[in-house]
XYZ file of N, CA and C in Angstrom:
711
model
N -5.947 -16.060 1.310
C -5.126 -16.536 1.645
C -4.188 -17.620 2.556
N -4.124 -19.378 1.716
C -3.846 -20.113 2.918
C -2.200 -20.924 2.786
N -1.529 -19.982 1.997
C -0.541 -20.315 1.692
C 0.478 -20.159 2.903
N 1.272 -20.428 3.456
C 1.960 -19.748 4.428
C 2.999 -19.342 4.228
N 3.240 -18.008 2.828
C 4.392 -17.229 2.563
C 5.240 -16.579 3.567
N 5.082 -17.271 4.639
C 6.359 -16.308 5.902
C 7.533 -17.800 5.553
N 7.676 -18.983 4.785
C 8.520 -19.619 4.253
C 9.465 -19.618 3.457
N 8.704 -18.155 2.599
C 9.695 -17.702 1.976
C 10.953 -16.616 1.912
N 10.605 -16.475 3.113
C 11.181 -15.167 3.510
C 12.127 -15.286 4.162
N 13.051 -14.822 3.800
C 14.383 -14.527 4.814
C 13.767 -14.127 6.463
N 15.703 -13.810 7.072
C 15.035 -13.644 8.215
C 15.249 -12.278 8.469
N 14.109 -11.284 8.966
C 14.327 -9.171 8.684
C 15.040 -8.902 10.146
N 16.249 -8.332 9.938
C 16.010 -7.765 11.950
C 15.351 -6.722 11.949
N 15.362 -6.642 12.984
C 14.781 -5.645 14.103
C 15.401 -4.657 14.351
N 15.764 -2.972 13.531
C 16.343 -2.356 13.561
C 15.613 -1.400 14.586
N 16.540 -0.367 15.524
C 16.140 1.327 15.609
C 14.777 1.788 14.415
N 14.969 1.966 13.605
C 14.421 2.673 12.449
C 12.866 1.507 12.297
N 12.459 0.565 12.737
C 12.021 -0.097 12.885
C 9.686 1.392 13.537
N 9.051 1.446 12.288
C 7.574 2.152 12.664
C 6.638 0.943 12.975
N 6.381 2.364 14.394
C 5.239 2.017 15.020
C 4.056 1.481 14.481
N 3.107 0.785 14.429
C 1.812 0.497 13.639
C 1.032 1.576 14.392
N 0.327 1.953 14.114
C -1.058 3.449 14.041
C -2.289 1.668 15.077
N -2.382 2.299 15.812
C -3.292 1.018 16.135
C -4.915 2.807 16.428
N -6.447 1.928 16.721
C -7.383 2.351 17.030
C -7.164 4.549 17.874
N -6.246 4.189 19.235
C -5.862 5.751 20.013
C -5.115 6.308 18.534
N -4.452 5.388 17.661
C -2.319 6.093 17.059
C -3.437 6.820 15.789
N -4.479 6.113 15.220
C -5.131 6.710 14.498
C -5.629 8.120 14.321
N -6.487 7.641 15.717
C -7.231 8.686 16.400
C -6.699 10.832 16.791
N -4.933 9.509 17.202
C -4.631 10.884 17.829
C -4.019 11.133 16.220
N -4.172 10.632 15.631
C -3.700 11.576 14.010
C -5.030 13.001 13.772
N -6.049 12.164 12.944
C -7.130 12.975 13.057
C -7.753 13.306 14.014
N -7.810 13.442 15.607
C -8.349 14.480 15.744
C -10.173 13.344 16.211
N -10.077 11.839 16.075
C -11.456 10.891 15.210
C -12.331 10.334 16.324
N -13.458 10.721 16.099
C -14.560 9.552 16.658
C -14.931 8.592 16.003
N -14.987 7.767 15.860
C -14.810 6.518 14.483
C -17.009 5.963 15.233
N -17.137 5.717 14.200
C -17.817 4.982 13.672
C -18.465 4.011 14.316
N -19.581 3.893 14.286
C -19.897 2.102 14.957
C -19.822 1.890 14.024
N -19.360 0.167 14.931
C -18.340 -0.640 14.162
C -19.273 -1.182 13.043
N -18.646 -1.592 12.158
C -17.879 -2.052 10.856
C -18.002 -3.654 11.339
N -18.991 -4.084 9.671
C -19.372 -5.334 10.205
C -17.504 -5.790 9.305
N -17.460 -6.717 9.586
C -16.171 -7.015 8.824
C -16.261 -7.805 7.956
N -15.438 -7.560 6.833
C -15.151 -7.815 5.141
C -14.668 -9.253 5.063
N -14.912 -9.632 4.309
C -14.236 -11.041 3.826
C -12.281 -10.827 3.713
N -11.990 -11.523 3.604
C -9.919 -11.867 3.235
C -9.334 -9.934 2.976
N -9.507 -9.465 2.675
C -8.779 -8.309 2.918
C -9.398 -7.132 1.457
N -10.491 -7.083 1.983
C -11.357 -6.104 1.351
C -11.181 -4.627 0.815
N -10.733 -4.310 1.968
C -9.615 -2.845 2.566
C -9.808 -2.132 1.741
N -9.679 -0.256 2.347
C -9.620 0.078 3.884
C -10.561 -0.189 4.205
N -11.519 -1.769 4.567
C -12.404 -2.258 5.874
C -13.529 -0.522 6.453
N -14.360 -0.478 6.539
C -15.754 0.713 6.998
C -14.655 0.862 7.868
N -14.383 0.457 9.395
C -13.188 1.340 10.106
C -12.455 1.903 9.421
N -11.830 1.302 8.815
C -9.817 2.071 8.765
C -10.363 3.473 7.551
N -10.957 2.946 7.332
C -12.452 3.887 6.431
C -11.512 5.283 6.882
N -12.421 5.575 7.888
C -12.928 5.957 8.893
C -12.164 6.870 9.050
N -11.110 6.197 10.195
C -9.558 6.340 10.286
C -8.515 7.634 9.427
N -8.245 6.071 8.567
C -8.011 6.940 7.371
C -7.641 7.989 6.658
N -9.605 8.466 6.748
C -9.676 9.839 5.394
C -9.042 10.722 6.520
N -10.026 10.921 7.546
C -9.763 11.478 8.563
C -8.002 12.092 8.621
N -6.895 10.906 9.061
C -5.646 11.443 9.249
C -4.752 11.744 7.729
N -5.305 11.229 6.731
C -4.875 11.914 5.521
C -6.236 13.687 4.999
N -7.044 13.660 6.517
C -7.186 14.985 5.685
C -8.474 15.636 4.704
N -8.774 14.197 4.297
C -9.547 13.671 3.431
C -10.873 14.375 3.554
N -11.687 14.690 5.094
C -12.528 15.468 4.644
C -12.522 17.061 5.141
N -11.269 17.572 5.442
C -11.002 19.139 5.396
C -10.985 19.136 3.667
N -10.012 18.047 3.383
C -10.031 19.003 1.482
C -11.141 18.185 1.489
N -11.993 17.556 0.923
C -13.184 16.588 -0.037
C -13.238 18.038 -1.273
N -13.770 19.590 -0.963
C -14.307 20.287 -1.896
C -13.268 21.111 -2.996
N -11.944 20.554 -2.093
C -10.831 20.677 -3.812
C -10.422 19.858 -4.200
N -10.558 18.734 -3.543
C -9.907 17.306 -4.020
C -10.946 17.237 -5.004
N -13.164 17.799 -4.516
C -13.241 17.112 -5.924
C -13.128 18.761 -7.147
N -12.710 18.876 -6.792
C -12.246 20.302 -8.270
C -11.295 20.143 -8.930
N -10.504 19.572 -8.655
C -8.754 18.862 -9.273
C -7.558 18.048 -8.451
N -7.408 17.643 -8.868
C -6.295 16.505 -9.190
C -5.780 17.128 -7.803
N -4.552 15.995 -6.473
C -4.414 16.945 -5.290
C -2.721 16.236 -5.933
N -1.884 17.331 -5.009
C -0.951 17.596 -5.060
C 0.267 18.027 -4.511
N 0.439 16.668 -3.570
C 1.339 16.909 -2.171
C 2.514 16.360 -2.190
N 3.606 16.963 -2.135
C 4.911 16.227 -1.730
C 5.239 15.412 -2.846
N 5.922 14.172 -2.776
C 6.569 13.289 -3.333
C 4.749 12.871 -4.837
N 4.393 12.982 -5.530
C 2.746 12.559 -5.133
C 2.725 13.364 -6.918
N 3.105 14.413 -7.454
C 3.173 15.401 -8.858
C 3.700 14.432 -9.666
N 4.786 13.748 -9.694
C 5.313 13.166 -11.221
C 6.490 14.307 -11.547
N 7.333 13.858 -12.621
C 7.495 15.156 -13.753
C 7.377 16.088 -14.503
N 7.172 17.329 -13.853
C 6.916 18.402 -13.937
C 6.447 18.293 -16.301
N 7.847 17.912 -16.372
C 7.921 17.723 -17.778
C 7.572 16.780 -18.709
N 7.197 16.254 -18.271
C 6.831 14.262 -18.224
C 8.696 13.368 -18.763
N 9.286 13.800 -18.410
C 11.079 13.253 -18.543
C 11.058 13.342 -17.122
N 11.511 12.239 -16.942
C 12.101 11.687 -15.944
C 13.484 11.991 -14.808
N 12.970 12.649 -13.891
C 14.833 13.607 -13.493
C 15.941 11.969 -13.979
N 17.187 12.403 -14.094
C 18.074 11.963 -14.356
C 18.288 10.805 -13.490
N 18.487 8.985 -13.478
C 18.653 8.147 -13.329
C 17.181 7.557 -12.409
N 16.645 8.365 -12.929
C 14.853 7.865 -12.849
C 13.914 6.645 -13.755
N 12.887 6.327 -13.502
C 12.616 5.020 -14.546
C 12.402 7.002 -14.870
N 11.467 5.660 -16.159
C 10.250 6.677 -17.430
C 9.054 5.885 -16.841
N 7.798 6.803 -17.732
C 6.639 6.301 -17.382
C 6.202 5.429 -18.201
N 6.677 4.705 -19.398
C 6.569 3.549 -19.170
C 7.257 2.780 -19.022
N 8.527 2.941 -18.458
C 8.620 1.450 -17.578
C 8.308 1.227 -16.171
N 7.167 2.388 -15.783
C 6.734 2.198 -14.705
C 5.150 2.488 -14.590
N 4.518 2.416 -15.991
C 2.953 2.210 -16.289
C 2.645 1.150 -17.783
N 4.215 0.260 -17.601
C 3.585 -0.576 -19.166
C 2.715 -0.808 -20.333
N 1.812 -1.107 -19.417
C 0.018 -1.585 -19.657
C -0.851 -0.206 -20.249
N -0.317 0.674 -19.125
C -0.883 1.760 -19.224
C -2.414 2.314 -18.186
N -3.470 3.361 -17.552
C -3.450 3.173 -16.425
C -5.726 2.633 -17.018
N -6.126 1.706 -15.351
C -7.237 0.945 -15.829
C -8.639 1.620 -15.155
N -8.583 3.034 -15.889
C -10.172 3.540 -15.608
C -9.105 4.923 -13.773
N -10.412 5.659 -14.168
C -10.259 6.680 -13.122
C -9.385 6.853 -12.264
N -8.833 7.544 -11.919
C -7.134 7.931 -10.752
C -7.604 8.281 -9.749
N -7.454 8.058 -8.268
C -7.542 9.293 -7.590
C -6.694 9.310 -7.015
N -5.774 10.244 -6.281
C -4.374 10.274 -5.300
C -5.249 10.954 -3.643
N -3.900 11.263 -3.148
C -3.695 11.993 -1.828
C -2.550 12.087 -1.261
N -2.488 13.172 -0.010
C -0.882 13.908 -0.075
C -0.971 13.274 0.929
N 0.227 12.935 1.210
C 1.088 11.879 1.474
C 1.823 12.675 2.877
N 2.051 12.768 3.747
C 2.426 13.250 4.958
C 3.766 11.733 5.670
N 4.582 12.597 6.811
C 5.351 11.844 6.737
C 5.745 10.780 6.932
N 4.875 10.338 7.549
C 4.696 8.918 8.616
C 4.401 7.464 6.575
N 3.638 7.877 5.587
C 3.169 7.604 4.748
C 4.531 8.040 3.877
N 4.707 8.669 3.669
C 6.213 8.863 2.847
C 7.449 7.969 3.540
N 7.382 7.399 4.825
C 8.306 7.330 5.355
C 8.399 5.091 5.152
N 6.622 4.726 5.379
C 6.385 3.241 4.666
C 6.316 4.214 2.779
N 6.072 4.582 2.294
C 7.002 4.448 0.715
C 8.159 4.567 -0.107
N 8.797 4.585 1.489
C 10.390 5.093 0.537
C 11.481 2.509 1.501
N 10.322 2.304 2.669
C 10.518 0.942 3.246
C 10.174 0.034 1.832
N 8.947 0.433 1.236
C 8.046 -0.657 0.165
C 8.984 -0.572 -1.325
N 9.719 0.688 -1.903
C 10.696 1.394 -2.568
C 11.964 0.576 -2.324
N 12.184 0.637 -0.846
C 14.209 -0.207 -0.662
C 13.292 -1.205 -0.675
N 13.001 -2.498 -0.195
C 11.955 -3.468 0.039
C 11.925 -4.609 -1.791
N 11.314 -3.418 -3.208
C 11.488 -3.881 -3.673
C 13.222 -4.104 -4.936
N 13.685 -2.793 -4.004
C 14.796 -3.086 -4.618
C 15.555 -4.298 -4.218
N 15.768 -4.451 -2.809
C 15.923 -5.749 -2.252
C 15.455 -7.476 -2.780
N 14.128 -7.368 -3.067
C 13.696 -8.489 -3.738
C 14.088 -8.965 -5.292
N 14.499 -7.375 -5.517
C 14.713 -7.722 -7.338
C 13.703 -7.811 -7.730
N 12.140 -6.862 -7.540
C 11.278 -6.936 -8.474
C 11.084 -5.806 -9.510
N 12.423 -4.568 -8.692
C 11.856 -3.583 -9.930
C 11.023 -2.244 -10.133
N 11.212 -1.461 -10.677
C 10.875 -0.239 -10.148
C 9.276 -0.402 -10.476
N 8.229 -1.693 -11.694
C 7.371 -2.086 -11.719
C 7.253 -2.635 -10.339
N 7.998 -3.505 -9.911
C 6.580 -3.681 -9.151
C 7.269 -3.310 -7.871
N 7.712 -2.107 -7.398
C 7.135 -1.578 -6.433
C 5.854 -0.109 -6.841
N 6.338 -0.375 -7.874
C 4.419 0.595 -8.134
C 3.264 0.061 -7.632
N 3.606 -1.977 -8.387
C 2.728 -2.142 -7.536
C 1.943 -2.987 -6.057
N 3.216 -2.806 -5.310
C 3.095 -1.930 -3.550
C 2.840 -1.474 -3.994
N 3.442 0.291 -3.664
C 2.964 1.174 -3.148
C 2.008 0.959 -3.982
N 0.779 1.063 -4.587
C -0.237 1.039 -5.622
C -1.920 -0.572 -4.146
N -1.103 -1.001 -3.597
C -1.360 -1.889 -3.186
C -1.623 -0.740 -1.754
N -0.840 -1.250 -1.155
C -0.850 -0.485 -0.465
C -1.479 0.825 0.596
N -1.385 1.900 -0.909
C -2.263 3.332 -0.748
C -3.534 2.142 -0.725
N -4.195 1.584 -1.690
C -5.601 1.123 -1.305
C -5.446 0.171 -0.206
N -4.748 -0.803 0.545
C -5.115 -1.241 2.053
C -5.072 -0.833 3.176
N -4.486 0.024 3.042
C -4.263 1.049 4.536
C -3.833 2.613 4.201
N -3.844 3.393 2.859
C -3.089 5.178 1.824
C -1.881 4.976 2.412
N -1.173 3.657 2.899
C 0.319 3.921 3.180
C 0.475 4.122 4.234
N -0.309 4.408 5.868
C 0.020 3.685 7.045
C -0.331 2.550 7.518
N 1.318 2.149 8.405
C 0.654 1.002 9.968
C 0.615 0.431 10.084
N -1.274 -0.313 9.535
C -2.023 -0.154 10.647
C -1.560 -1.165 11.689
N -2.697 -1.214 13.203
C -2.898 -2.208 14.229
C -3.302 -2.215 14.065
N -3.803 -3.171 14.838
C -4.729 -4.002 15.049
C -6.101 -3.381 15.598
N -7.412 -2.734 14.727
C -8.286 -1.971 14.457
C -9.368 -1.844 15.725
N -9.030 -3.282 16.742
C -10.614 -3.993 18.076
C -11.816 -4.035 16.347
N -12.562 -3.516 17.478
C -13.458 -4.107 17.042
C -14.065 -4.096 15.023
N -13.422 -2.785 14.629
C -13.253 -1.570 13.034
C -12.322 -2.682 11.897
N -11.640 -3.749 13.319
C -10.916 -5.027 11.756
C -11.117 -5.865 11.147
N -10.392 -5.872 10.034
C -11.372 -7.177 9.048
C -10.645 -8.430 9.398
N -11.433 -9.357 9.915
C -10.772 -10.782 10.218
C -9.393 -9.707 11.680
N -7.942 -10.614 10.824
C -6.760 -10.089 11.586
C -6.414 -9.685 10.679
N -6.170 -9.106 10.145
C -6.140 -7.532 9.084
C -4.565 -6.511 10.100
N -4.051 -6.529 9.350
C -2.917 -5.015 10.310
C -1.905 -5.323 9.159
N -1.452 -3.292 9.209
C 0.219 -2.900 8.315
C -0.323 -3.110 7.505
N 0.750 -3.074 6.729
C 0.964 -1.400 5.354
C 0.206 -2.777 4.561
N -0.249 -3.112 3.989
C -0.793 -4.804 2.982
C -2.199 -5.517 3.259
N -2.537 -4.687 4.577
C -3.553 -5.668 5.883
C -3.208 -7.377 5.841
N -2.136 -7.689 5.969
C -2.002 -9.408 5.892
C -2.242 -9.365 6.987
N -2.437 -10.929 7.128
C -3.168 -11.709 7.803
C -2.739 -12.614 9.069
N -2.224 -12.644 9.994
C -1.734 -14.138 10.247
C -2.720 -15.406 9.638
N -3.131 -15.227 10.714
C -3.781 -16.463 9.924
C -4.683 -16.956 8.395
N -3.840 -16.894 7.662
C -3.576 -16.904 6.078
C -1.514 -16.890 6.104
N -1.155 -16.974 7.404
C -0.105 -17.487 7.373
C 1.653 -16.186 6.569
N 0.888 -14.451 7.042
C 1.733 -13.899 6.679
C 3.025 -13.418 7.288
N 2.565 -13.932 9.064
C 3.186 -13.793 10.049
C 3.145 -13.502 11.713
N 3.549 -12.943 12.197
C 2.551 -13.089 13.592
C 2.757 -10.935 12.882
N 1.300 -10.635 14.154
C 1.166 -9.654 14.294
C 2.342 -7.971 14.286
N 3.429 -9.028 14.725
C 4.687 -8.172 14.974
C 5.313 -7.859 13.721
N 5.430 -9.085 12.679
C 6.064 -8.680 11.816
C 5.325 -8.291 10.601
N 4.079 -8.420 10.822
C 3.500 -7.596 9.380
C 3.215 -6.166 10.154
N 3.446 -5.709 10.309
C 3.099 -4.649 11.357
C 5.100 -4.474 11.522
N 5.578 -4.852 11.185
C 7.128 -4.440 10.274
C 6.773 -3.672 9.306
N 6.850 -2.025 8.744
C 7.030 -1.902 7.207
C 8.088 -2.981 6.895
N 9.087 -3.451 5.980
C 10.353 -4.206 5.907
C 9.885 -5.856 6.154
N 9.465 -6.456 6.803
C 8.578 -7.277 6.801
C 7.590 -7.934 5.674
N 6.817 -6.269 6.506
C 5.352 -6.748 4.750
C 5.749 -6.310 3.802
N 6.557 -5.490 3.163
C 6.749 -5.444 1.976
C 7.083 -5.895 1.523
N 8.142 -6.549 1.569
C 9.093 -8.555 1.120
C 8.407 -9.368 1.405
N 7.519 -9.444 2.394
C 7.256 -11.005 2.433
C 4.967 -10.662 1.304
N 5.013 -9.600 0.326
C 4.024 -9.145 -0.390
C 5.309 -9.143 -1.264
N 6.566 -8.436 -1.723
C 7.482 -9.183 -2.826
C 7.392 -10.790 -2.674
N 7.958 -10.778 -2.140
C 8.117 -12.386 -1.783
C 7.006 -13.304 -2.871
N 5.924 -12.605 -2.467
C 4.618 -13.478 -2.785
C 4.386 -13.033 -4.493
N 4.598 -11.779 -4.743
C 4.954 -11.810 -6.119
C 5.204 -12.408 -6.846
N 6.757 -12.213 -6.381
C 7.509 -13.724 -7.558
C 6.834 -14.810 -7.498
N 6.106 -15.012 -6.904
C 6.085 -16.585 -6.811
C 4.337 -16.449 -8.414
N 3.840 -15.059 -8.890
C 3.393 -15.533 -9.130
C 4.127 -15.288 -10.981
N 3.288 -16.406 -12.134
C 3.887 -16.450 -13.236
C 3.368 -15.306 -13.998
N 4.380 -14.721 -14.507
C 4.374 -13.434 -15.287
C 3.694 -12.595 -15.174
N 4.073 -12.527 -13.887
C 3.028 -11.172 -13.319
C 3.819 -10.095 -13.649
N 5.218 -9.775 -14.938
C 5.524 -8.037 -15.133
C 4.393 -7.578 -15.962
N 3.906 -9.140 -16.469
C 3.077 -8.430 -17.428
C 1.874 -8.954 -17.624
N 1.370 -8.250 -16.393
C -0.115 -8.075 -16.190
C -0.327 -6.797 -15.825
N -1.555 -6.802 -15.832
C -2.205 -5.470 -15.767
C -1.919 -5.360 -13.577
N -1.791 -4.159 -13.263
C -0.844 -3.757 -12.167
C -2.243 -4.538 -11.476
N -4.211 -4.580 -11.724
C -4.751 -4.988 -11.162
C -4.713 -6.781 -10.504
N -5.123 -6.883 -12.293
C -4.204 -8.656 -11.770
C -3.049 -9.107 -11.057
N -2.259 -8.599 -10.658
C -1.159 -9.060 -10.093
C -0.830 -8.838 -8.578
N -1.813 -7.195 -7.959
C -1.854 -7.178 -7.143
C -2.760 -7.894 -6.529
N -3.899 -7.974 -7.435
C -5.319 -9.367 -6.549
C -4.688 -10.421 -6.678
N -3.839 -10.745 -7.368
C -3.528 -12.453 -7.176
C -2.420 -12.716 -5.902
N -2.233 -11.419 -4.940
C -0.749 -11.456 -3.870
C -2.208 -11.362 -2.638
N -3.378 -10.523 -3.602
C -3.937 -10.137 -1.666
C -5.106 -10.856 -2.249
N -6.062 -11.215 -3.038
C -7.327 -12.563 -3.305
C -8.724 -10.922 -2.357
N -8.179 -10.254 -2.126
C -9.681 -9.399 -2.545
C -10.819 -9.431 -3.123
N -11.361 -9.161 -1.346
C -12.709 -8.601 -2.413
C -13.447 -7.696 -3.538
N -12.346 -6.321 -3.486
C -12.963 -6.281 -4.585
C -11.650 -5.702 -4.876
N -11.497 -6.495 -6.124
C -10.082 -7.211 -7.442
C -9.853 -5.587 -8.578
N -10.402 -4.830 -8.178
C -10.416 -4.108 -9.773
C -10.046 -2.606 -8.408
N -9.904 -2.492 -7.000
C -9.936 -1.349 -5.603
C -8.204 -1.118 -6.610
N -7.463 -1.207 -6.771
C -5.960 -1.075 -6.647
C -5.437 -0.085 -7.781
N -6.544 -0.795 -9.373
C -6.595 0.273 -10.559
C -6.695 1.593 -10.049
N -7.117 2.261 -9.059
C -7.445 3.526 -9.450
C -5.817 4.413 -8.778
N -5.469 4.056 -7.735
C -3.662 4.507 -7.470
C -2.214 4.356 -8.263
N -2.331 3.855 -9.289
C -1.975 3.316 -10.172
C -0.664 4.531 -10.948
N -0.859 5.706 -11.266
C -0.288 7.036 -11.650
C 0.044 7.086 -10.100
N -0.384 7.731 -8.844
C 0.162 8.422 -7.432
C 1.004 7.536 -7.073
N 0.984 5.775 -7.542
C 2.063 4.935 -7.010
C 3.671 5.367 -8.071
N 2.348 5.305 -9.545
C 3.651 5.352 -10.535
C 5.433 6.584 -10.207
N 4.141 8.317 -9.364
C 4.930 9.457 -9.895
C 5.668 9.010 -8.157
N 5.131 8.343 -6.625
C 5.849 7.977 -5.979
C 7.062 7.151 -6.187
N 7.400 6.432 -6.866
C 8.052 5.266 -7.137
C 9.478 6.101 -7.903
N 9.157 6.951 -8.741
C 9.800 7.300 -9.939
C 10.973 8.765 -9.049
N 9.862 8.912 -8.293
C 10.787 10.418 -7.681
C 11.701 9.343 -6.130
N 11.794 8.700 -5.624
C 12.112 7.816 -4.764
C 12.378 6.419 -5.225
N 13.337 6.304 -6.079
C 13.933 5.143 -6.898
C 15.623 5.603 -7.105
């Protein structure tokens, strides 16, 4: 992504609620992780790359719950949607959130407090930038794929180039400084500002809309998170 997306962004004030990005040490502390050998950096934002995958999977408890995940969908916190199929009063409907239907098999992960806080930041940015609940679904699904909703700092030898933050945005591609792109509010606003510059994004399948912004080496990976993203947005909206 060579365009300087920062020229579209308003100045975003920093406040006492700014979340700290997770470094290698921070992610390791979450999961008691001993990281694997150095991963080969993947092109652009192929995320999550191998080093981040190892860190995120341990932080989300995937290793401990893999057998259960293989047998049934994960149900954790704000990830299961409406039990009746009808949205709670004042919440967006499934048809609004997933207007084009899902693409392929779906994945789910349990969410901890840090991930939920980051999801709320993305939903808040979707409201402020005017992309609405569908835009929020695209943003949450993108972050689930790129970082599993963790605000990742620079992972050293495990980093995918200079990608950081919820969306694995790159300072060298014009997304902002490392401090900016590891600010969840700034990162989400940058993502949605770029999304709004994609002509007809509202009519695109999720994976096409996300890929146009992210330019990932794995463009179809975003689709697997659409259902969980819709559940999260429905309950946080």
